[in-house]
PDB file of C-alpha atoms in Angstrom:
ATOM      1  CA  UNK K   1     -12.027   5.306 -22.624  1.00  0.00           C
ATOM      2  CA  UNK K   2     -10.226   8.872 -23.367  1.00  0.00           C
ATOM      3  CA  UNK K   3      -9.124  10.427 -26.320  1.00  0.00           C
ATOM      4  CA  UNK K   4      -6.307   8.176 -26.561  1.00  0.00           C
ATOM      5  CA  UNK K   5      -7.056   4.802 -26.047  1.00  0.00           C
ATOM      6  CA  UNK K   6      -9.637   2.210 -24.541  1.00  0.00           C
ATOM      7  CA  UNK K   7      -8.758   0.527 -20.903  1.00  0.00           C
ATOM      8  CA  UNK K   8      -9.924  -2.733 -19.870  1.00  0.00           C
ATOM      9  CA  UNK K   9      -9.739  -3.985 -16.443  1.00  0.00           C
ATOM     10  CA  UNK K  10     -11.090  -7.461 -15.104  1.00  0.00           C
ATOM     11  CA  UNK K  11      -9.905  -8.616 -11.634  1.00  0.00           C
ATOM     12  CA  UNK K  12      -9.156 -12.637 -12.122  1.00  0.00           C
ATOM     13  CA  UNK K  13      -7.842 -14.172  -8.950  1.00  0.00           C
ATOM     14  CA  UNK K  14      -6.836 -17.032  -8.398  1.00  0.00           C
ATOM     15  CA  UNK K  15      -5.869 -17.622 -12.585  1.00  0.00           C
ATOM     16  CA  UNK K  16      -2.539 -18.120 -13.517  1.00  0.00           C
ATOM     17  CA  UNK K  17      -1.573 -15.828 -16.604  1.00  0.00           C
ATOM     18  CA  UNK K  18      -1.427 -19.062 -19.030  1.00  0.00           C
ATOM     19  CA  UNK K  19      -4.949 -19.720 -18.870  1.00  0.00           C
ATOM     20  CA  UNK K  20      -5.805 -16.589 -19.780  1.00  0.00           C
ATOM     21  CA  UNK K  21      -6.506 -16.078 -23.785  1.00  0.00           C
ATOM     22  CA  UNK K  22      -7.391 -12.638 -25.516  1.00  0.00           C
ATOM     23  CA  UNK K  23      -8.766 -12.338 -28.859  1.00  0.00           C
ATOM     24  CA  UNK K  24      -8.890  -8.843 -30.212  1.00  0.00           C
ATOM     25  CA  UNK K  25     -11.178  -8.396 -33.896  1.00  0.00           C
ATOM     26  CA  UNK K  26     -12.583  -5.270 -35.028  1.00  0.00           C
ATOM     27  CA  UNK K  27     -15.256  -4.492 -33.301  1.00  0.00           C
ATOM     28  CA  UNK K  28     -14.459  -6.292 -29.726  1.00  0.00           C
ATOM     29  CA  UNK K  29     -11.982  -8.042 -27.328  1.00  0.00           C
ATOM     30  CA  UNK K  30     -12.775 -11.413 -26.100  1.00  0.00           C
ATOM     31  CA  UNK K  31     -11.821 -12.547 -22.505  1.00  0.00           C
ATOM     32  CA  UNK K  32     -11.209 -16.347 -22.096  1.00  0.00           C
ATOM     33  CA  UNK K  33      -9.600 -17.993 -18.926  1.00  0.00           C
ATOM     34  CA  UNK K  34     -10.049 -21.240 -16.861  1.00  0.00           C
ATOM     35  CA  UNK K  35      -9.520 -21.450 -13.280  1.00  0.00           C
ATOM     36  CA  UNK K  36      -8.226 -24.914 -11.739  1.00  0.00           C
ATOM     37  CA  UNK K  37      -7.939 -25.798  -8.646  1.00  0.00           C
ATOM     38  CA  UNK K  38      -6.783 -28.966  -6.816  1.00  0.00           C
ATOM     39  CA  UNK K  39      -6.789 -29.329  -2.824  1.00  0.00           C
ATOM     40  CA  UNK K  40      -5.244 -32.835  -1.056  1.00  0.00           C
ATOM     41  CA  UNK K  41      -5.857 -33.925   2.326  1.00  0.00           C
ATOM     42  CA  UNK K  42      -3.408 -36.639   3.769  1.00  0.00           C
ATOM     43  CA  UNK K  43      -4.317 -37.822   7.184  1.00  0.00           C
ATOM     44  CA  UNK K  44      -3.388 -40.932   9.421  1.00  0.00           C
ATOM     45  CA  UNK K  45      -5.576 -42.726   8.378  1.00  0.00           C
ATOM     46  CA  UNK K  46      -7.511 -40.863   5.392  1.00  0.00           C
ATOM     47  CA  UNK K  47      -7.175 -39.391   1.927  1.00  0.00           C
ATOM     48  CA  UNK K  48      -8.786 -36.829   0.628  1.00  0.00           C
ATOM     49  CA  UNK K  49      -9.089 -35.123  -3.274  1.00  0.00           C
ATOM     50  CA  UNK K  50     -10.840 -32.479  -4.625  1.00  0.00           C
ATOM     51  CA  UNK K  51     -10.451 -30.936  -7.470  1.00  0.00           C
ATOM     52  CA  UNK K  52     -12.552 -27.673  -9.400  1.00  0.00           C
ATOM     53  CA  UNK K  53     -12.668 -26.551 -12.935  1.00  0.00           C
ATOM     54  CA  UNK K  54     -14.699 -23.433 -13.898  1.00  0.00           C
ATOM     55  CA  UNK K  55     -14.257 -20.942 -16.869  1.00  0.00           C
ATOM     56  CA  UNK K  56     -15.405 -18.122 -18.407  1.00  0.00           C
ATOM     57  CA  UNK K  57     -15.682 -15.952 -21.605  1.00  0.00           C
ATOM     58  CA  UNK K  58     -16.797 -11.865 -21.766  1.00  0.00           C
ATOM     59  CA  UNK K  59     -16.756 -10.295 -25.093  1.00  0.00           C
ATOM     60  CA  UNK K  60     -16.432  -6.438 -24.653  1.00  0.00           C
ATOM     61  CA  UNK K  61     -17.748  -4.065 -27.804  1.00  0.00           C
ATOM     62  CA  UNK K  62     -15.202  -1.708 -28.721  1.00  0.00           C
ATOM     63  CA  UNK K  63     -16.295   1.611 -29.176  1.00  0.00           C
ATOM     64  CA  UNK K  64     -13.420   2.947 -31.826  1.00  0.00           C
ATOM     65  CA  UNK K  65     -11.173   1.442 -34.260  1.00  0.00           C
ATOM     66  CA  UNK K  66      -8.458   0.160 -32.294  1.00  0.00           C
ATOM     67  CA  UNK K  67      -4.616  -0.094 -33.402  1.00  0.00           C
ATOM     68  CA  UNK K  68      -3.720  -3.768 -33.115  1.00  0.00           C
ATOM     69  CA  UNK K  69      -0.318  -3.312 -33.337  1.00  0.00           C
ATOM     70  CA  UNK K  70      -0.194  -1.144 -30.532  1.00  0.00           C
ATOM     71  CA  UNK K  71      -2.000  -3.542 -27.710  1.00  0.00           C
ATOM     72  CA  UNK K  72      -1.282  -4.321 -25.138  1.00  0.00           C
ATOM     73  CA  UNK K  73      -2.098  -6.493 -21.819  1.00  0.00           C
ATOM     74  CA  UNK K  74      -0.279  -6.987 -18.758  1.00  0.00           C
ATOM     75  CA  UNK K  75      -1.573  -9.445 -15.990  1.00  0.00           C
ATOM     76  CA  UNK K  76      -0.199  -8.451 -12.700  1.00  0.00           C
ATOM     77  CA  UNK K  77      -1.287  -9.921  -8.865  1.00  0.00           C
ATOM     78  CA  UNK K  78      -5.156 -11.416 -10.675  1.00  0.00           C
ATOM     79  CA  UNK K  79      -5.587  -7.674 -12.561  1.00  0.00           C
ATOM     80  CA  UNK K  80      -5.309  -8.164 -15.717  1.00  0.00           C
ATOM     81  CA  UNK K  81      -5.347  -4.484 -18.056  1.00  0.00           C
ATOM     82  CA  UNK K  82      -5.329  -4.397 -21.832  1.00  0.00           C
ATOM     83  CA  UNK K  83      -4.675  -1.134 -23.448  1.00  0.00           C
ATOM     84  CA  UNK K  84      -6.123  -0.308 -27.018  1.00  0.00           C
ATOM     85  CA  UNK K  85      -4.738   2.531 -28.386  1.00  0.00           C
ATOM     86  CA  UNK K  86      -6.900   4.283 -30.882  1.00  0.00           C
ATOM     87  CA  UNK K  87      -6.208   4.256 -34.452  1.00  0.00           C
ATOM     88  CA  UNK K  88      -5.239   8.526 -35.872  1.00  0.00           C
ATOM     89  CA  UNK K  89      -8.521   8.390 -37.752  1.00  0.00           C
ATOM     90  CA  UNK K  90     -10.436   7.061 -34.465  1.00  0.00           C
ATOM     91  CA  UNK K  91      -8.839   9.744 -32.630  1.00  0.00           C
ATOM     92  CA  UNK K  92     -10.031  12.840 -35.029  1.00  0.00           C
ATOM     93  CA  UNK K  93     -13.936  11.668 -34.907  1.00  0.00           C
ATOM     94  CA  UNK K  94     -14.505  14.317 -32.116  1.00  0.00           C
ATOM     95  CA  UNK K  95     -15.864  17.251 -33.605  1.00  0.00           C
ATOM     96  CA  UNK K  96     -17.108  20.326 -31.249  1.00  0.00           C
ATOM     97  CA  UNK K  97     -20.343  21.979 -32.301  1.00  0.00           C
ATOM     98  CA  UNK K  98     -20.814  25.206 -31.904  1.00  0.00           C
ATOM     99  CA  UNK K  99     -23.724  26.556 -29.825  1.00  0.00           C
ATOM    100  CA  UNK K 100     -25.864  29.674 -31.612  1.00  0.00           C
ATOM    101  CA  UNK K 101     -27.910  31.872 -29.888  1.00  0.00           C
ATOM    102  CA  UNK K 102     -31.336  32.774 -31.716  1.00  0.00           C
TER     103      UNK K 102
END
């Protein structure tokens, strides 16, 4: 997180981008995906099949008001990033306090 904007990053290998779902609401971003997999073995004189399903799900609490216009995510080589910019009101909430000596 900076001034800005909040970054998340969440290394997925082995997912292709379509199984990947993002739900953004106003308080957090939800992370859905399901991985596949499907390995065949064709000998002489054997077959073989396998075949793996696993998912997953990680919610993430935001920790500003987040422009949902503005977001963005971008899966690239199993990194996926997703870029919340900061609403203008979000981004004035940092106030510096100034330090008196008694």
């Amino acid at each position: 997180e900076d001034d800005k904007e909040v970054l998340i990053t969440s290394e997925l290998p082995g997912i292709d981008e379509k199984d990947i779902d993002i739900t953004l609401s106003k308080d957090s971003v939800t992370i859905m995906g399901e991985k596949k997999q499907e390995t065949e073995d064709k000998g002489k004189d054997h077959y073989r099949m396998e075949r793996s399903y696993g998912s997953f799900r990680r919610t993430v609490q935001l920790p500003a008001e987040i422009d949902d216009d503005k977001a963005q995510a971008e899966f690239k080589k199993g990194v996926l990033k997703i870029k919340l910019p900061k609403t203008a009101e979000a981004q004035k909430t940092h106030k510096k306090i100034e330090v008196i000596s008694g």
